[in-house]
Amino acid sequence: MSRALGLAVVLVLGMAFGPARAQNSDEIKLTLNAPLELTDADGKPVRGTDFAGKWLLIYFGYMHCVDLCPTGLTLLADAMEQIGPAAAHVQPLFITVDPEHDRGPMLREFAAAFDKRLVGLTGSDAQIAAAAAALGVRYQKVTLANGDYVVDHSSSLSLVEPAGRNAITFKMAEPHLVAAKIFDQLERAGTPLDNVRNLRAYR
Amino acid sequence: MIRAILILALVLAATSAFAQRQAKGSLAVESVWARATPGNAHDGAAYFRIVNNGSAPDRLIGVSTPVADKADAHETKMEDGIMKMRPLERPAIAPGQTLEFKPGGAHVMLVGLKHPLKEGDSFPLVLTFERAGDVSVAVKVERAGAARPTVMDHGAMDHSGHGSTAK
């Protein structure tokens, strides 16, 4: 009995300290200690919990990135198409790692061009840093020799539960694999998926 | 009459090939495409294959296009789990080598677009090589975020009507 208790204590302590590595090294489980706090393209404050009842599907990137980020956002948009009616439970978000440049109508239009449901979020340097850290996303602005800049960043998708506490961040893959992961998370949480017709194909 | 048809077929084949493949000496640039740009995006990306069929190495030393202020070759690569984009300085194409510019790898960044690139559009791009000099190509604009260009499968087409053996 005390051995089981000891094991339970170890497990709880392990979970309390930062993101735990799931068995699949391409996915990490996270616990958010506070709601994500950012702003929309117009500078109005937005909290992750504002999207009441919805899972957040998040991609971190920036507009000056023409190769990797359109790939990532198209993957996100394709996955949103694949989950069909379950999309009613999901809010896709594009969070910029280049808040200095990515804001205003250009940010809004950029996001909408990939998917009409995609909302572009920006914020202060501190807000972006906090959101990225909470979701295990790393990024760094680098100035190149020719004066141009790039923002190196880890390329992943994050899925945050509606309560805003638990999240997973996983490596991007094919749209149907992303859709399968979304369905898996929604099912585990008991989100109703009866209106999804081809669910069996994703299990 | 048949001769006229054959000449017409050759002209048509040549002009449609111009958009997709352009050779200069032993260097060929093929499958040139770009991604449609979202909204009023400032920058875009173009991709292609360079094939060196000759016995001498060559280098891509410049890219230019009238649709953007400038065009530079870059490379996306992963280091320590982080994706980095860096300039690709004068990439070499060895004899017999094919250098592929594709999403997630080498790409030409079109900086300062004068107008959005729309799917289905076409625009000119000039690749300057150290030995081969300037090669002008027509870039086909594909869907935003496309992973590869849409390819016309000549092998599947019925060419019996005009006797072309193009594949």
XYZ file of C-alpha atoms in Angstrom:
370
model
C 0.000 0.000 0.000
C 2.772 2.448 0.945
C 4.688 1.394 -2.185
C 1.726 2.350 -4.391
C 1.439 5.620 -2.476
C 5.129 6.253 -2.995
C 4.769 5.615 -6.712
C 1.761 7.947 -6.866
C 3.746 10.698 -5.124
C 6.591 10.288 -7.607
C 4.170 10.464 -10.541
C 2.432 13.580 -9.227
C 5.750 15.294 -8.587
C 6.894 14.329 -12.077
C 3.808 15.859 -13.647
C 4.073 19.059 -11.622
C 7.405 20.008 -13.106
C 6.924 21.258 -16.650
C 5.963 19.343 -19.771
C 6.168 15.591 -19.516
C 7.522 13.638 -22.453
C 4.875 11.358 -23.844
C 5.970 7.962 -25.132
C 5.838 9.339 -28.660
C 8.806 11.718 -28.823
C 7.000 13.728 -31.504
C 4.348 14.803 -29.016
C 4.639 16.520 -25.642
C 1.904 16.938 -23.052
C 1.704 20.291 -21.343
C -0.140 21.953 -18.513
C -0.933 25.633 -18.912
C -0.826 27.521 -15.618
C -2.654 30.534 -17.028
C -4.778 31.312 -20.095
C -2.910 32.444 -23.204
C -2.972 36.260 -23.313
C -2.387 37.899 -26.672
C -4.028 40.485 -28.916
C -5.910 40.221 -32.181
C -4.692 41.908 -35.361
C -6.255 45.201 -34.212
C -4.547 45.115 -30.854
C -7.622 44.118 -28.819
C -6.794 41.777 -25.932
C -7.611 38.132 -26.586
C -7.410 35.287 -24.098
C -7.265 31.649 -25.080
C -10.362 31.080 -22.952
C -12.337 33.667 -24.978
C -13.048 30.946 -27.533
C -15.520 29.400 -25.104
C -15.979 25.661 -25.370
C -13.544 25.264 -28.272
C -10.304 23.380 -28.664
C -7.525 25.646 -29.916
C -5.447 24.362 -32.851
C -2.384 26.591 -32.944
C 0.460 27.155 -35.366
C 3.324 29.530 -34.494
C 4.973 31.193 -37.491
C 5.455 34.531 -39.177
C 4.517 36.227 -42.422
C 8.027 36.956 -43.693
C 8.527 33.172 -43.821
C 7.543 32.049 -47.311
C 8.495 28.382 -47.343
C 7.860 26.688 -44.018
C 4.940 28.726 -42.686
C 2.636 28.500 -45.717
C 3.289 24.764 -45.586
C 2.327 24.658 -41.904
C -0.764 26.819 -42.306
C -1.942 24.836 -45.324
C -1.498 21.664 -43.283
C -3.609 23.222 -40.529
C -6.255 24.338 -43.039
C -6.343 20.894 -44.706
C -6.710 19.215 -41.313
C -9.630 21.536 -40.488
C -11.292 20.416 -43.734
C -10.702 16.763 -42.930
C -12.360 16.880 -39.521
C -15.598 18.016 -41.175
C -18.401 18.894 -38.738
C -16.053 18.395 -35.773
C -14.542 21.742 -36.840
C -17.387 23.351 -34.886
C -15.459 22.342 -31.747
C -12.092 23.694 -32.926
C -10.723 27.239 -33.238
C -7.640 27.434 -35.469
C -5.114 30.127 -34.470
C -2.008 31.532 -36.115
C 0.244 33.091 -33.478
C 3.054 35.178 -34.866
C 6.630 34.932 -33.628
C 7.289 38.267 -35.359
C 4.864 40.594 -33.513
C 6.826 43.674 -34.581
C 5.802 43.204 -38.218
C 2.789 40.906 -38.136
C -0.212 42.964 -37.058
C -3.103 44.982 -38.442
C -5.211 44.185 -41.524
C -2.281 42.380 -43.193
C -2.188 39.806 -40.414
C -5.942 39.315 -40.553
C -5.964 38.888 -44.335
C -2.939 36.614 -44.286
C -4.615 34.234 -41.840
C -7.989 34.356 -43.604
C -6.342 33.487 -46.930
C -5.435 30.028 -45.597
C -8.775 29.357 -43.918
C -11.680 31.685 -43.235
C -11.846 30.387 -39.664
C -8.144 30.999 -38.977
C -7.571 33.911 -36.575
C -4.197 35.651 -36.531
C -2.966 36.676 -33.087
C -0.108 38.940 -32.159
C 0.868 40.809 -28.972
C 3.773 42.287 -27.092
C 7.136 40.521 -27.140
C 6.444 39.351 -23.586
C 3.012 37.976 -24.446
C 4.288 36.056 -27.462
C 7.225 34.712 -25.457
C 4.882 33.538 -22.691
C 2.502 31.827 -25.116
C 5.329 30.075 -26.947
C 6.966 28.949 -23.704
C 3.648 27.620 -22.391
C 3.248 25.478 -25.505
C 6.854 24.300 -25.769
C 7.559 26.322 -28.907
C 11.002 27.845 -29.326
C 11.820 30.798 -31.544
C 14.618 33.290 -32.086
C 14.946 36.330 -34.298
C 18.190 36.396 -36.269
C 19.546 39.321 -38.286
C 21.316 38.193 -41.449
C 24.499 39.659 -42.935
C 22.529 41.467 -45.626
C 20.377 43.239 -43.045
C 17.351 41.040 -43.605
C 15.964 38.998 -40.711
C 14.544 35.558 -40.108
C 12.882 34.033 -37.084
C 14.084 30.524 -36.421
C 11.298 28.525 -34.827
C 10.315 25.003 -33.912
C 7.717 23.750 -36.319
C 4.785 22.138 -34.586
C 1.056 22.240 -33.958
C -0.535 22.622 -30.557
C -3.966 21.545 -29.419
C -5.353 23.119 -26.225
C -8.462 21.735 -24.519
C -11.479 24.041 -24.035
C -10.794 24.404 -20.304
C -7.417 25.874 -21.267
C -5.418 23.741 -18.886
C -4.115 20.717 -20.760
C -2.473 20.825 -24.152
C -0.352 18.780 -26.506
C 2.272 20.046 -28.910
C 3.191 17.704 -31.735
C 5.302 17.630 -34.855
C 3.455 18.419 -38.017
C 2.615 15.566 -40.302
C 0.139 14.810 -43.082
C -3.329 16.414 -42.795
C -5.060 13.071 -42.175
C -2.663 12.329 -39.304
C -3.353 15.728 -37.791
C -7.084 15.079 -38.184
C -6.682 11.675 -36.512
C -4.897 13.287 -33.580
C -7.633 15.918 -33.230
C -10.333 13.225 -33.265
C -8.386 11.181 -30.728
C -8.087 14.093 -28.302
C -11.729 15.105 -28.735
C -12.935 11.568 -28.192
C -10.866 11.097 -25.048
C -12.369 14.281 -23.646
C -15.893 13.170 -24.486
C -16.557 15.853 -27.095
C -19.522 14.584 -29.159
C -18.476 13.427 -32.618
C -21.671 11.645 -33.770
C -22.055 13.945 -36.744
C -18.652 13.002 -38.185
C -19.345 10.462 -40.908
C -15.950 8.913 -41.660
C -14.584 8.791 -38.119
C -13.654 5.111 -38.381
C -11.097 5.903 -41.111
C -9.112 7.993 -38.625
C -8.944 5.542 -35.752
C -2.115 19.792 -94.827
C -0.448 17.102 -92.653
C 2.770 19.112 -92.774
C 0.943 22.186 -91.520
C -0.548 20.168 -88.696
C 2.850 18.750 -87.767
C 4.419 22.212 -87.751
C 1.564 23.509 -85.650
C 1.967 20.585 -83.242
C 5.693 21.281 -82.916
C 5.070 24.971 -82.280
C 2.427 24.156 -79.673
C 4.698 21.608 -78.003
C 7.557 24.103 -77.966
C 5.510 26.929 -76.485
C 3.925 24.786 -73.795
C 7.350 23.383 -72.968
C 8.759 26.896 -72.546
C 6.708 27.379 -69.418
C 8.043 24.243 -67.783
C 11.528 23.681 -69.080
C 14.242 25.863 -70.487
C 17.667 24.606 -71.483
C 20.814 26.610 -72.141
C 23.737 24.580 -73.302
C 23.970 21.594 -71.019
C 22.065 23.255 -68.175
C 18.299 22.815 -67.928
C 15.839 24.502 -65.604
C 12.594 22.641 -65.326
C 9.350 22.403 -63.384
C 9.392 26.062 -62.379
C 6.562 27.017 -60.064
C 5.604 29.389 -57.281
C 3.009 29.379 -54.546
C 0.037 31.723 -54.664
C 0.520 34.351 -51.992
C -2.038 34.822 -49.231
C -3.782 38.183 -49.022
C -1.381 41.061 -49.512
C 1.689 39.114 -48.468
C 4.922 41.018 -48.972
C 6.946 37.991 -50.055
C 6.576 34.760 -51.988
C 8.466 31.586 -52.890
C 9.489 29.977 -56.177
C 10.795 26.472 -56.780
C 12.392 24.560 -59.670
C 14.893 21.872 -60.686
C 18.273 22.629 -62.216
C 19.823 19.775 -64.194
C 23.477 19.899 -65.232
C 23.827 17.552 -68.189
C 27.312 18.794 -68.995
C 30.848 17.972 -67.875
C 31.579 21.271 -66.176
C 30.218 22.529 -62.844
C 28.107 25.658 -62.699
C 26.724 27.941 -59.993
C 23.509 29.872 -59.550
C 24.747 33.383 -58.855
C 21.615 35.491 -59.154
C 17.858 35.522 -59.566
C 15.633 38.362 -60.690
C 12.020 38.917 -61.617
C 9.896 41.906 -62.529
C 7.206 40.842 -60.033
C 9.347 41.481 -56.947
C 11.955 43.998 -55.753
C 14.471 41.212 -55.426
C 14.814 37.445 -55.407
C 17.276 35.466 -53.299
C 18.015 31.780 -52.913
C 17.465 30.471 -49.389
C 17.512 27.157 -47.664
C 15.255 25.853 -44.888
C 17.003 23.431 -42.589
C 16.433 21.851 -39.198
C 19.003 22.217 -36.418
C 18.324 21.021 -32.862
C 14.605 20.730 -33.570
C 14.405 24.330 -34.793
C 13.698 25.277 -38.397
C 16.103 27.851 -39.754
C 16.115 29.744 -43.042
C 19.438 31.023 -44.322
C 20.680 32.523 -47.588
C 22.000 29.985 -50.067
C 25.140 31.562 -51.455
C 25.959 30.709 -55.056
C 24.795 27.073 -54.915
C 26.823 24.767 -57.137
C 25.458 22.210 -59.562
C 28.062 19.553 -60.299
C 28.203 17.745 -63.660
C 25.435 15.188 -63.805
C 23.786 16.636 -60.694
C 20.209 17.812 -60.256
C 19.691 20.624 -57.745
C 16.139 20.692 -56.504
C 14.425 23.717 -55.018
C 11.345 22.470 -53.187
C 9.225 23.235 -50.098
C 11.109 22.504 -46.893
C 14.446 22.820 -48.664
C 16.043 25.259 -51.053
C 13.738 27.944 -52.384
C 13.892 31.328 -54.045
C 12.374 33.989 -51.850
C 10.629 36.702 -53.850
C 11.029 39.766 -51.661
C 8.738 42.756 -52.024
C 6.060 41.507 -54.389
C 4.567 44.182 -56.611
C 1.243 42.328 -56.644
C -0.170 39.125 -55.155
C 0.585 35.908 -57.006
C -2.673 34.203 -57.948
C -3.097 30.523 -58.693
C -3.061 30.005 -62.456
C -0.951 33.095 -63.147
C 2.422 32.996 -64.843
C 5.358 35.388 -64.486
C 8.957 35.587 -65.761
C 12.002 34.680 -63.694
C 15.646 34.990 -64.754
C 18.221 32.653 -63.227
C 21.817 33.791 -63.725
C 24.503 31.120 -63.795
C 28.251 31.604 -63.574
C 28.928 29.716 -66.823
C 25.573 29.380 -68.560
C 24.626 33.007 -68.042
C 20.987 34.078 -67.957
C 18.208 31.537 -68.294
C 14.692 32.969 -68.575
C 11.783 30.844 -67.438
C 8.058 31.265 -67.017
C 6.880 30.474 -63.488
C 3.544 28.769 -63.021
C 1.655 29.839 -59.899
C 0.153 26.951 -57.931
C -2.072 26.881 -54.891
C -0.831 28.646 -51.718
C 1.101 26.166 -49.601
C 1.244 23.603 -52.425
C 3.795 20.842 -51.848
C 4.587 20.311 -55.527
C 3.560 21.642 -58.905
C 0.661 20.134 -60.805
C 2.219 18.264 -63.696
C 0.758 17.632 -67.135
C 1.061 13.888 -67.710
C 1.961 13.737 -71.387
C 2.201 9.987 -71.222
C -1.460 9.682 -70.399
C -2.602 11.987 -73.157
C -3.861 10.729 -76.510
C -1.386 12.095 -79.033
C -2.529 9.940 -81.946
C -4.264 12.906 -83.547
C -1.041 14.746 -84.436
C 1.657 12.095 -84.271
C 3.730 13.675 -81.473
C 6.042 11.315 -79.664
C 6.673 13.746 -76.809
C 6.473 12.123 -73.372
